[in-house]
Amino acid sequence: MAEPQPNPDLDPAFRDRYRDLCAKLARVYDTDHDVVVLGGEGILGLEAAIASLVDPGDRVLCVSNGRYGDGFADFVGSYDGDPELVGGPFDDGYDLDAVEATLEDAAAAGEPFELATMVHCETPTGTLNDLEPVLDRLDEYDVLSVVDAVSSLGGTPVPTERIDICLGGSQKCFSAPPGLTTAAISDRAWERMEAREPTSLYTNFLPWRDVSDGFPYTHLDANVAGLDAAVDLVLDEGVEAVYARHEAAAERCRERGAELGLEPYPDAERASPTVTAFSLPGEAERVQQRVAAEEDVVLATGLGELADDILRIGHMGYNADVEKVDRAMDAVEAVRS
């Protein structure tokens, strides 16, 4: 990233790099969908998906069991859409009966949903959601799907080919610096974007469908170079090997947690291979602070009302390594002994 970069507005070499990066990302996504890379941290993708697809009054089903799933409903409201949140406990899977009933009621009332949103990995709670059963139901009712896979893409398989907009980011499992959004976009999602009047340039995917005549705005040249190098590392190692490495790191983390008497949040069936959340009611922030001050290891807590109840160990990307997991868990053990 510190090397001289080709000018993203003027130099064809940059466009070649961008196109190569998108093709490599498609291999990680394991999809034939178009892949685009926008200049902006991963949350840009969540908002851009809504801004690109939702017209005022459009009904959007927001399936959630966490903070980011709930946040999709906020984005829908901010673009004057009509969100319906089907929520559930943060430590449980999606409420499929409620999803089915909501879709059925909407169709019977003649007020079908235009699209539905989900989160693959709810990072604040370490919960990996099973998307397939919900996608099955969305297919039955011909509802477009938008999935936040920011903290799972590149660390565990994502059913991208079944998703209309599948969102990723540079800073999680790729371990590149934050600053880029990735998206795999289906033909029918593009068609919907083209059939409506855009309300934004920056939070809009459509201008990225064809960049043969230039980018919608000046791209982040060094960030693109960094992500390109990071994706090369994934492909050189082999995507399946990368997944196995994440699983091994997660298993080791949970083994060490069990030895320390730490309760997982959620249970192993729903735990993500990219991050482990332990339940430490009323203790998480104190442990986090002591680990940082005394052991020079930075850990995360939960967010919102769970900030002092969950301690998170991130083992994604560069940190999906058993030795690094042991270093982190040694630090936790030291401050709890």
mmCIF file of C-alpha atoms in Angstrom:
data_model
loop_
_atom_site.group_PDB
_atom_site.id
_atom_site.type_symbol
_atom_site.label_atom_id
_atom_site.label_comp_id
_atom_site.label_asym_id
_atom_site.label_seq_id
_atom_site.Cartn_x
_atom_site.Cartn_y
_atom_site.Cartn_z
ATOM 1 C CA MET A 1 0.000 0.000 0.000
ATOM 2 C CA ALA A 2 2.971 2.316 0.541
ATOM 3 C CA GLU A 3 4.194 1.824 -3.015
ATOM 4 C CA PRO A 4 3.315 4.312 -5.773
ATOM 5 C CA GLN A 5 -0.161 3.494 -7.099
ATOM 6 C CA PRO A 6 -1.632 3.886 -10.586
ATOM 7 C CA ASN A 7 -3.981 6.860 -10.809
ATOM 8 C CA PRO A 8 -7.519 5.441 -10.386
ATOM 9 C CA ASP A 9 -9.051 8.090 -12.648
ATOM 10 C CA LEU A 10 -6.493 8.145 -15.452
ATOM 11 C CA ASP A 11 -4.314 5.029 -15.517
ATOM 12 C CA PRO A 12 -5.692 1.887 -17.259
ATOM 13 C CA ALA A 13 -3.460 -0.161 -14.962
ATOM 14 C CA PHE A 14 -5.725 0.670 -12.048
ATOM 15 C CA ARG A 15 -8.834 -0.457 -13.923
ATOM 16 C CA ASP A 16 -7.073 -3.721 -14.766
ATOM 17 C CA ARG A 17 -6.210 -4.233 -11.099
ATOM 18 C CA TYR A 18 -9.792 -3.501 -10.080
ATOM 19 C CA ARG A 19 -11.210 -5.975 -12.595
ATOM 20 C CA ASP A 20 -8.723 -8.650 -11.511
ATOM 21 C CA LEU A 21 -9.649 -8.060 -7.871
ATOM 22 C CA CYS A 22 -13.363 -8.444 -8.614
ATOM 23 C CA ALA A 23 -12.677 -11.720 -10.451
ATOM 24 C CA LYS A 24 -10.619 -13.026 -7.521
ATOM 25 C CA LEU A 25 -13.324 -12.027 -5.053
ATOM 26 C CA ALA A 26 -15.870 -13.951 -7.112
ATOM 27 C CA ARG A 27 -13.777 -17.062 -6.446
ATOM 28 C CA VAL A 28 -13.930 -16.410 -2.708
ATOM 29 C CA TYR A 29 -17.659 -15.669 -2.912
ATOM 30 C CA ASP A 30 -17.942 -18.834 -5.059
ATOM 31 C CA THR A 31 -20.419 -17.142 -7.376
ATOM 32 C CA ASP A 32 -21.141 -16.244 -10.979
ATOM 33 C CA HIS A 33 -22.783 -13.009 -9.819
ATOM 34 C CA ASP A 34 -21.126 -9.698 -10.628
ATOM 35 C CA VAL A 35 -18.763 -8.558 -7.878
ATOM 36 C CA VAL A 36 -18.070 -4.878 -7.248
ATOM 37 C CA VAL A 37 -15.821 -3.066 -4.776
ATOM 38 C CA LEU A 38 -16.852 0.335 -3.422
ATOM 39 C CA GLY A 39 -14.743 2.895 -1.597
ATOM 40 C CA GLY A 40 -16.139 2.925 1.923
ATOM 41 C CA GLU A 41 -16.054 0.786 5.079
ATOM 42 C CA GLY A 42 -18.279 -2.301 5.130
ATOM 43 C CA ILE A 43 -21.291 -0.547 6.635
ATOM 44 C CA LEU A 44 -21.541 1.384 3.362
ATOM 45 C CA GLY A 45 -22.676 -1.831 1.713
ATOM 46 C CA LEU A 46 -25.596 -2.264 4.108
ATOM 47 C CA GLU A 47 -26.871 1.232 3.471
ATOM 48 C CA ALA A 48 -26.136 1.118 -0.265
ATOM 49 C CA ALA A 49 -28.148 -2.091 -0.643
ATOM 50 C CA ILE A 50 -31.184 -0.389 0.862
ATOM 51 C CA ALA A 51 -30.627 2.882 -0.996
ATOM 52 C CA SER A 52 -30.252 0.996 -4.274
ATOM 53 C CA LEU A 53 -33.376 -1.147 -3.943
ATOM 54 C CA VAL A 54 -35.939 0.559 -1.712
ATOM 55 C CA ASP A 55 -38.475 3.139 -2.885
ATOM 56 C CA PRO A 56 -40.693 5.062 -0.444
ATOM 57 C CA GLY A 57 -43.397 2.763 0.856
ATOM 58 C CA ASP A 58 -41.687 -0.476 -0.190
ATOM 59 C CA ARG A 59 -42.192 -3.260 2.314
ATOM 60 C CA VAL A 60 -38.999 -4.866 3.581
ATOM 61 C CA LEU A 61 -38.790 -7.942 5.795
ATOM 62 C CA CYS A 62 -35.895 -7.583 8.246
ATOM 63 C CA VAL A 63 -35.055 -10.972 9.754
ATOM 64 C CA SER A 64 -32.933 -10.470 12.832
ATOM 65 C CA ASN A 65 -31.433 -11.918 15.967
ATOM 66 C CA GLY A 66 -28.875 -9.232 16.652
ATOM 67 C CA ARG A 67 -27.757 -5.640 16.543
ATOM 68 C CA TYR A 68 -26.881 -5.517 12.846
ATOM 69 C CA GLY A 69 -30.034 -7.320 11.814
ATOM 70 C CA ASP A 70 -32.036 -4.730 13.723
ATOM 71 C CA GLY A 71 -29.963 -2.002 12.084
ATOM 72 C CA PHE A 72 -31.195 -2.981 8.630
ATOM 73 C CA ALA A 73 -34.684 -1.866 9.695
ATOM 74 C CA ASP A 74 -33.254 1.541 10.622
ATOM 75 C CA PHE A 75 -31.725 1.903 7.155
ATOM 76 C CA VAL A 76 -35.040 0.956 5.531
ATOM 77 C CA GLY A 77 -36.847 3.593 7.567
ATOM 78 C CA SER A 78 -34.283 6.246 6.708
ATOM 79 C CA TYR A 79 -35.048 5.710 3.014
ATOM 80 C CA ASP A 80 -38.810 5.893 3.658
ATOM 81 C CA GLY A 81 -39.344 2.185 3.221
ATOM 82 C CA ASP A 82 -41.694 0.189 5.424
ATOM 83 C CA PRO A 83 -39.647 -2.278 7.496
ATOM 84 C CA GLU A 84 -41.178 -5.223 9.318
ATOM 85 C CA LEU A 85 -38.785 -6.660 11.861
ATOM 86 C CA VAL A 86 -39.060 -10.367 12.646
ATOM 87 C CA GLY A 87 -36.732 -10.571 15.599
ATOM 88 C CA GLY A 88 -35.621 -13.229 18.017
ATOM 89 C CA PRO A 89 -33.305 -13.818 20.979
ATOM 90 C CA PHE A 90 -29.723 -12.814 20.297
ATOM 91 C CA ASP A 91 -28.440 -16.250 21.341
ATOM 92 C CA ASP A 92 -30.871 -18.232 19.177
ATOM 93 C CA GLY A 93 -31.439 -18.867 15.478
ATOM 94 C CA TYR A 94 -33.988 -17.194 13.257
ATOM 95 C CA ASP A 95 -37.681 -17.685 14.051
ATOM 96 C CA LEU A 96 -38.620 -19.566 10.872
ATOM 97 C CA ASP A 97 -42.269 -19.980 11.858
ATOM 98 C CA ALA A 98 -42.578 -16.222 12.306
ATOM 99 C CA VAL A 99 -40.834 -15.604 8.980
ATOM 100 C CA GLU A 100 -43.193 -17.994 7.201
ATOM 101 C CA ALA A 101 -46.279 -16.500 8.838
ATOM 102 C CA THR A 102 -45.185 -12.947 8.032
ATOM 103 C CA LEU A 103 -44.556 -13.764 4.365
ATOM 104 C CA GLU A 104 -47.849 -15.621 4.085
ATOM 105 C CA ASP A 105 -49.863 -12.831 5.736
ATOM 106 C CA ALA A 106 -48.271 -10.198 3.489
ATOM 107 C CA ALA A 107 -49.054 -12.170 0.343
ATOM 108 C CA ALA A 108 -52.639 -12.833 1.447
ATOM 109 C CA ALA A 109 -53.159 -9.135 2.121
ATOM 110 C CA GLY A 110 -51.851 -8.204 -1.312
ATOM 111 C CA GLU A 111 -48.952 -6.329 0.273
ATOM 112 C CA PRO A 112 -45.946 -8.525 -0.541
ATOM 113 C CA PHE A 113 -42.412 -7.733 0.527
ATOM 114 C CA GLU A 114 -40.034 -6.333 -2.069
ATOM 115 C CA LEU A 115 -36.950 -7.647 -0.334
ATOM 116 C CA ALA A 116 -35.669 -9.190 2.881
ATOM 117 C CA THR A 117 -32.495 -8.548 4.881
ATOM 118 C CA MET A 118 -30.411 -10.863 7.051
ATOM 119 C CA VAL A 119 -27.013 -11.045 8.739
ATOM 120 C CA HIS A 120 -24.862 -14.149 8.313
ATOM 121 C CA CYS A 121 -22.548 -13.585 11.276
ATOM 122 C CA GLU A 122 -23.753 -11.289 14.058
ATOM 123 C CA THR A 123 -20.297 -10.261 15.209
ATOM 124 C CA PRO A 124 -21.342 -8.682 18.551
ATOM 125 C CA THR A 125 -22.639 -12.055 19.777
ATOM 126 C CA GLY A 126 -20.533 -14.475 17.706
ATOM 127 C CA THR A 127 -23.681 -15.991 16.197
ATOM 128 C CA LEU A 128 -23.547 -17.618 12.755
ATOM 129 C CA ASN A 129 -27.013 -17.835 11.227
ATOM 130 C CA ASP A 130 -28.230 -20.626 8.975
ATOM 131 C CA LEU A 131 -29.458 -18.674 5.949
ATOM 132 C CA GLU A 132 -30.688 -21.544 3.799
ATOM 133 C CA PRO A 133 -34.090 -22.126 5.463
ATOM 134 C CA VAL A 134 -34.970 -18.434 5.202
ATOM 135 C CA LEU A 135 -33.732 -18.273 1.605
ATOM 136 C CA ASP A 136 -35.994 -21.244 0.815
ATOM 137 C CA ARG A 137 -38.995 -19.284 2.047
ATOM 138 C CA LEU A 138 -37.968 -16.110 0.250
ATOM 139 C CA ASP A 139 -37.733 -18.066 -2.999
ATOM 140 C CA GLU A 140 -41.289 -19.323 -2.521
ATOM 141 C CA TYR A 141 -42.563 -15.752 -2.320
ATOM 142 C CA ASP A 142 -40.155 -14.302 -4.922
ATOM 143 C CA VAL A 143 -38.566 -11.866 -2.469
ATOM 144 C CA LEU A 144 -35.135 -10.371 -3.130
ATOM 145 C CA SER A 145 -32.496 -11.105 -0.491
ATOM 146 C CA VAL A 146 -29.811 -8.865 1.011
ATOM 147 C CA VAL A 147 -27.253 -10.455 3.343
ATOM 148 C CA ASP A 148 -24.580 -8.860 5.500
ATOM 149 C CA ALA A 149 -21.685 -11.333 5.312
ATOM 150 C CA VAL A 150 -19.056 -8.792 6.350
ATOM 151 C CA SER A 151 -17.608 -10.896 9.181
ATOM 152 C CA SER A 152 -18.072 -14.317 7.581
ATOM 153 C CA LEU A 153 -16.962 -13.910 3.950
ATOM 154 C CA GLY A 154 -13.544 -15.493 3.544
ATOM 155 C CA GLY A 155 -13.779 -17.343 6.846
ATOM 156 C CA THR A 156 -16.656 -19.745 6.287
ATOM 157 C CA PRO A 157 -18.857 -20.734 3.310
ATOM 158 C CA VAL A 158 -21.602 -18.283 2.316
ATOM 159 C CA PRO A 159 -24.471 -19.402 0.002
ATOM 160 C CA THR A 160 -23.830 -16.411 -2.265
ATOM 161 C CA GLU A 161 -25.354 -17.894 -5.400
ATOM 162 C CA ARG A 162 -28.760 -17.885 -3.663
ATOM 163 C CA ILE A 163 -28.417 -14.283 -2.412
ATOM 164 C CA ASP A 164 -29.267 -11.213 -4.489
ATOM 165 C CA ILE A 165 -26.860 -8.837 -2.753
ATOM 166 C CA CYS A 166 -24.178 -10.431 -0.565
ATOM 167 C CA LEU A 167 -22.080 -7.881 1.288
ATOM 168 C CA GLY A 168 -18.512 -8.109 2.525
ATOM 169 C CA GLY A 169 -15.784 -5.829 3.805
ATOM 170 C CA SER A 170 -12.024 -5.577 3.546
ATOM 171 C CA GLN A 171 -11.131 -5.585 7.236
ATOM 172 C CA LYS A 172 -12.577 -8.810 8.656
ATOM 173 C CA CYS A 173 -11.586 -12.238 7.336
ATOM 174 C CA PHE A 174 -9.369 -10.709 4.632
ATOM 175 C CA SER A 175 -7.357 -8.766 7.240
ATOM 176 C CA ALA A 176 -6.882 -5.833 4.871
ATOM 177 C CA PRO A 177 -7.315 -2.314 6.272
ATOM 178 C CA PRO A 178 -10.889 -1.045 6.634
ATOM 179 C CA GLY A 179 -12.119 1.150 3.828
ATOM 180 C CA LEU A 180 -13.691 -1.040 1.150
ATOM 181 C CA THR A 181 -17.081 -2.682 0.667
ATOM 182 C CA THR A 182 -17.469 -5.754 -1.518
ATOM 183 C CA ALA A 183 -20.751 -6.952 -3.000
ATOM 184 C CA ALA A 184 -21.857 -9.876 -5.138
ATOM 185 C CA ILE A 185 -24.993 -8.786 -7.003
ATOM 186 C CA SER A 186 -27.466 -10.949 -8.929
ATOM 187 C CA ASP A 187 -29.003 -10.080 -12.285
ATOM 188 C CA ARG A 188 -32.447 -9.582 -10.795
ATOM 189 C CA ALA A 189 -31.054 -7.150 -8.215
ATOM 190 C CA TRP A 190 -29.430 -5.149 -11.025
ATOM 191 C CA GLU A 191 -32.726 -5.203 -12.928
ATOM 192 C CA ARG A 192 -34.582 -3.757 -9.959
ATOM 193 C CA MET A 193 -31.983 -1.019 -9.565
ATOM 194 C CA GLU A 194 -32.270 -0.114 -13.236
ATOM 195 C CA ALA A 195 -36.065 0.082 -13.042
ATOM 196 C CA ARG A 196 -36.104 2.822 -10.396
ATOM 197 C CA GLU A 197 -34.903 6.387 -10.053
ATOM 198 C CA PRO A 198 -31.702 6.523 -7.978
ATOM 199 C CA THR A 199 -31.757 8.766 -4.926
ATOM 200 C CA SER A 200 -28.024 8.747 -4.258
ATOM 201 C CA LEU A 201 -24.673 8.466 -5.983
ATOM 202 C CA TYR A 202 -22.390 7.409 -3.153
ATOM 203 C CA THR A 203 -24.830 4.947 -1.538
ATOM 204 C CA ASN A 204 -25.799 3.404 -4.862
ATOM 205 C CA PHE A 205 -24.529 0.197 -6.447
ATOM 206 C CA LEU A 206 -25.874 0.816 -9.933
ATOM 207 C CA PRO A 207 -23.058 3.126 -11.187
ATOM 208 C CA TRP A 208 -20.619 0.292 -10.414
ATOM 209 C CA ARG A 209 -22.228 -2.219 -12.778
ATOM 210 C CA ASP A 210 -20.208 -0.922 -15.741
ATOM 211 C CA VAL A 211 -17.000 0.977 -15.013
ATOM 212 C CA SER A 212 -15.523 0.617 -18.487
ATOM 213 C CA ASP A 213 -15.746 4.398 -18.933
ATOM 214 C CA GLY A 214 -14.508 5.218 -15.455
ATOM 215 C CA PHE A 215 -15.501 4.943 -11.806
ATOM 216 C CA PRO A 216 -18.386 6.895 -10.226
ATOM 217 C CA TYR A 217 -15.857 8.684 -8.036
ATOM 218 C CA THR A 218 -12.144 8.499 -7.353
ATOM 219 C CA HIS A 219 -11.400 5.051 -5.994
ATOM 220 C CA LEU A 220 -9.183 4.312 -2.998
ATOM 221 C CA ASP A 221 -6.073 3.213 -4.869
ATOM 222 C CA ALA A 222 -3.928 2.049 -1.943
ATOM 223 C CA ASN A 223 -6.841 0.259 -0.258
ATOM 224 C CA VAL A 224 -7.590 -1.604 -3.483
ATOM 225 C CA ALA A 225 -3.944 -2.636 -3.673
ATOM 226 C CA GLY A 226 -4.075 -3.862 -0.069
ATOM 227 C CA LEU A 227 -7.245 -5.880 -0.554
ATOM 228 C CA ASP A 228 -5.853 -7.324 -3.785
ATOM 229 C CA ALA A 229 -2.792 -8.582 -1.920
ATOM 230 C CA ALA A 230 -4.941 -9.947 0.915
ATOM 231 C CA VAL A 231 -7.221 -11.860 -1.456
ATOM 232 C CA ASP A 232 -4.148 -13.299 -3.168
ATOM 233 C CA LEU A 233 -3.081 -14.726 0.195
ATOM 234 C CA VAL A 234 -6.469 -16.408 0.604
ATOM 235 C CA LEU A 235 -6.399 -17.895 -2.880
ATOM 236 C CA ASP A 236 -2.766 -18.999 -2.558
ATOM 237 C CA GLU A 237 -3.610 -20.856 0.653
ATOM 238 C CA GLY A 238 -6.797 -22.243 -0.862
ATOM 239 C CA VAL A 239 -10.289 -21.214 0.219
ATOM 240 C CA GLU A 240 -11.108 -24.598 1.751
ATOM 241 C CA ALA A 241 -7.837 -24.567 3.696
ATOM 242 C CA VAL A 242 -8.665 -21.090 4.970
ATOM 243 C CA TYR A 243 -12.058 -22.325 6.173
ATOM 244 C CA ALA A 244 -10.391 -25.255 7.944
ATOM 245 C CA ARG A 245 -7.928 -22.896 9.618
ATOM 246 C CA HIS A 246 -10.806 -20.782 10.952
ATOM 247 C CA GLU A 247 -12.576 -23.884 12.267
ATOM 248 C CA ALA A 248 -9.415 -25.061 14.024
ATOM 249 C CA ALA A 249 -8.874 -21.675 15.646
ATOM 250 C CA ALA A 250 -12.502 -21.526 16.793
ATOM 251 C CA GLU A 251 -12.367 -25.038 18.213
ATOM 252 C CA ARG A 252 -9.191 -24.239 20.135
ATOM 253 C CA CYS A 253 -10.683 -21.028 21.501
ATOM 254 C CA ARG A 254 -13.744 -22.825 22.814
ATOM 255 C CA GLU A 255 -11.675 -25.644 24.277
ATOM 256 C CA ARG A 256 -9.599 -23.114 26.215
ATOM 257 C CA GLY A 257 -12.735 -21.295 27.277
ATOM 258 C CA ALA A 258 -14.235 -24.508 28.650
ATOM 259 C CA GLU A 259 -11.024 -25.149 30.615
ATOM 260 C CA LEU A 260 -11.438 -21.704 32.188
ATOM 261 C CA GLY A 261 -15.088 -22.310 32.992
ATOM 262 C CA LEU A 262 -16.297 -19.711 30.469
ATOM 263 C CA GLU A 263 -19.805 -20.198 29.124
ATOM 264 C CA PRO A 264 -20.209 -19.701 25.362
ATOM 265 C CA TYR A 265 -22.693 -17.204 23.977
ATOM 266 C CA PRO A 266 -24.358 -18.636 21.913
ATOM 267 C CA ASP A 267 -24.096 -22.436 22.052
ATOM 268 C CA ALA A 268 -21.668 -24.357 19.831
ATOM 269 C CA GLU A 269 -24.334 -25.145 17.222
ATOM 270 C CA ARG A 270 -24.694 -21.445 16.375
ATOM 271 C CA ALA A 271 -21.169 -20.229 17.091
ATOM 272 C CA SER A 272 -19.261 -18.588 14.261
ATOM 273 C CA PRO A 273 -15.842 -19.913 13.198
ATOM 274 C CA THR A 274 -14.658 -16.299 12.914
ATOM 275 C CA VAL A 275 -15.355 -15.010 16.431
ATOM 276 C CA THR A 276 -16.119 -16.548 19.816
ATOM 277 C CA ALA A 277 -18.310 -14.809 22.366
ATOM 278 C CA PHE A 278 -18.120 -15.824 26.024
ATOM 279 C CA SER A 279 -20.774 -14.908 28.556
ATOM 280 C CA LEU A 280 -19.298 -12.909 31.452
ATOM 281 C CA PRO A 281 -22.269 -11.116 33.023
ATOM 282 C CA GLY A 282 -21.118 -7.864 34.602
ATOM 283 C CA GLU A 283 -17.425 -8.711 34.116
ATOM 284 C CA ALA A 284 -16.609 -8.345 30.441
ATOM 285 C CA GLU A 285 -15.386 -4.747 30.429
ATOM 286 C CA ARG A 286 -13.225 -5.246 33.528
ATOM 287 C CA VAL A 287 -11.587 -8.342 32.005
ATOM 288 C CA GLN A 288 -11.106 -6.556 28.685
ATOM 289 C CA GLN A 289 -9.396 -3.613 30.374
ATOM 290 C CA ARG A 290 -7.116 -5.786 32.498
ATOM 291 C CA VAL A 291 -6.106 -7.949 29.523
ATOM 292 C CA ALA A 292 -5.168 -4.813 27.587
ATOM 293 C CA ALA A 293 -3.302 -3.153 30.457
ATOM 294 C CA GLU A 294 -1.552 -6.191 31.928
ATOM 295 C CA GLU A 295 -1.126 -8.570 28.982
ATOM 296 C CA ASP A 296 -1.022 -6.173 25.989
ATOM 297 C CA VAL A 297 -3.799 -8.063 24.197
ATOM 298 C CA VAL A 298 -6.792 -6.237 22.745
ATOM 299 C CA LEU A 299 -10.132 -8.033 23.004
ATOM 300 C CA ALA A 300 -13.682 -6.864 22.344
ATOM 301 C CA THR A 301 -16.770 -6.871 24.497
ATOM 302 C CA GLY A 302 -20.382 -7.043 23.424
ATOM 303 C CA LEU A 303 -22.239 -3.987 22.189
ATOM 304 C CA GLY A 304 -25.163 -1.999 23.536
ATOM 305 C CA GLU A 305 -26.864 -3.538 26.536
ATOM 306 C CA LEU A 306 -24.550 -6.566 26.293
ATOM 307 C CA ALA A 307 -21.379 -4.467 26.497
ATOM 308 C CA ASP A 308 -20.489 -5.683 29.999
ATOM 309 C CA ASP A 309 -21.819 -9.213 29.585
ATOM 310 C CA ILE A 310 -19.933 -10.615 26.577
ATOM 311 C CA LEU A 311 -16.191 -10.984 25.966
ATOM 312 C CA ARG A 312 -15.263 -11.637 22.345
ATOM 313 C CA ILE A 313 -12.169 -13.339 20.919
ATOM 314 C CA GLY A 314 -11.718 -12.528 17.241
ATOM 315 C CA HIS A 315 -10.102 -15.353 15.279
ATOM 316 C CA MET A 316 -10.658 -14.262 11.708
ATOM 317 C CA GLY A 317 -8.256 -13.681 8.867
ATOM 318 C CA TYR A 318 -4.683 -13.222 10.122
ATOM 319 C CA ASN A 319 -5.823 -14.044 13.652
ATOM 320 C CA ALA A 320 -7.363 -17.395 12.681
ATOM 321 C CA ASP A 321 -4.316 -19.104 14.102
ATOM 322 C CA VAL A 322 -4.158 -21.554 17.005
ATOM 323 C CA GLU A 323 -1.016 -19.956 18.455
ATOM 324 C CA LYS A 324 -2.620 -16.510 18.436
ATOM 325 C CA VAL A 325 -5.737 -17.952 20.062
ATOM 326 C CA ASP A 326 -3.596 -19.477 22.782
ATOM 327 C CA ARG A 327 -1.863 -16.127 23.335
ATOM 328 C CA ALA A 328 -5.231 -14.434 23.789
ATOM 329 C CA MET A 329 -6.636 -17.124 26.057
ATOM 330 C CA ASP A 330 -3.441 -17.203 28.121
ATOM 331 C CA ALA A 331 -4.012 -13.499 28.730
ATOM 332 C CA VAL A 332 -7.606 -14.077 29.811
ATOM 333 C CA GLU A 333 -6.495 -16.885 32.122
ATOM 334 C CA ALA A 334 -3.805 -14.667 33.665
ATOM 335 C CA VAL A 335 -6.215 -11.931 34.694
ATOM 336 C CA ARG A 336 -8.865 -14.366 35.976
ATOM 337 C CA SER A 337 -6.568 -16.557 38.044
#
